[in-house]
Amino acid sequence: MRRGNSRNKDDYKRDPELLRGVTSVDYKDAELLKKFMTDRGKILPGRITGANAQQQRHIKKAIRRARVMGLVR
């Protein structure tokens, strides 16, 4: 039985396949960036995408640049 807001690590949908084969994250690659965003345009956290801290920073920076350029919402 669960108590409070404690979460099991199986509750998160971790998908390390998103980063497999990706050598660099570029702000011009809108299709790749959309995989790291919700349908409402929010950036998914690293615990869900499976990205480590450094990769998550690169993803965040690329998404923000693409938003400014109008490539993604």
Coordinates of C-alpha atoms in Angstrom, one line a residue:
M1 CA 0.0 0.0 0.0
R2 CA 1.2 3.5 -0.8
R3 CA 1.5 6.3 1.6
G4 CA 1.4 10.0 0.7
N5 CA 3.1 11.3 -2.5
S6 CA 5.9 8.7 -2.5
R7 CA 6.5 7.5 -6.0
N8 CA 7.9 4.3 -7.3
K9 CA 10.6 4.6 -9.9
D10 CA 8.4 2.5 -12.2
D11 CA 5.8 5.3 -12.2
Y12 CA 7.9 7.3 -14.6
K13 CA 7.9 6.6 -18.3
R14 CA 11.6 6.6 -18.9
D15 CA 12.6 6.2 -22.6
P16 CA 16.4 6.1 -23.2
E17 CA 15.6 5.3 -26.9
L18 CA 15.0 9.0 -27.5
L19 CA 18.8 9.8 -27.2
R20 CA 20.1 6.6 -28.9
G21 CA 22.1 7.6 -32.0
V22 CA 21.9 11.3 -31.3
T23 CA 25.4 12.8 -31.2
S24 CA 24.4 16.5 -30.9
V25 CA 21.2 18.4 -30.3
D26 CA 20.7 21.2 -32.8
Y27 CA 18.0 23.9 -32.5
K28 CA 17.2 23.6 -36.2
D29 CA 16.1 19.9 -35.9
A30 CA 12.5 20.5 -34.9
E31 CA 11.4 16.9 -35.2
L32 CA 14.0 15.8 -32.6
L33 CA 13.2 18.6 -30.3
K34 CA 9.5 17.8 -30.4
K35 CA 10.3 14.4 -28.9
F36 CA 11.5 16.2 -25.7
M37 CA 8.4 18.4 -25.4
T38 CA 4.8 17.8 -24.4
D39 CA 2.0 18.5 -26.9
R40 CA 1.5 21.8 -25.0
G41 CA 5.1 22.9 -25.7
K42 CA 6.6 22.2 -22.2
I43 CA 10.1 20.7 -21.9
L44 CA 10.0 17.2 -20.5
P45 CA 12.2 16.6 -17.4
G46 CA 15.3 14.4 -17.6
R47 CA 13.8 11.8 -15.4
I48 CA 11.2 11.0 -18.1
T49 CA 13.4 11.4 -21.2
G50 CA 16.3 9.5 -19.7
A51 CA 18.8 12.3 -20.4
N52 CA 21.6 13.0 -17.9
A53 CA 22.1 16.5 -16.6
Q54 CA 24.5 17.7 -19.3
Q55 CA 22.3 16.3 -22.1
Q56 CA 19.2 17.9 -20.5
R57 CA 21.0 21.3 -20.5
H58 CA 21.7 21.0 -24.2
I59 CA 18.2 20.0 -25.0
K60 CA 16.8 22.9 -22.9
K61 CA 19.1 25.4 -24.7
A62 CA 18.2 24.1 -28.2
I63 CA 14.4 24.2 -27.4
R64 CA 14.6 27.7 -26.2
R65 CA 16.6 28.8 -29.2
A66 CA 14.1 27.1 -31.5
R67 CA 11.2 28.8 -29.8
V68 CA 12.8 32.2 -30.3
M69 CA 13.3 31.4 -34.0
G70 CA 9.7 30.2 -34.3
L71 CA 10.6 26.6 -35.3
V72 CA 8.7 25.0 -32.4
R73 CA 5.9 26.2 -30.1

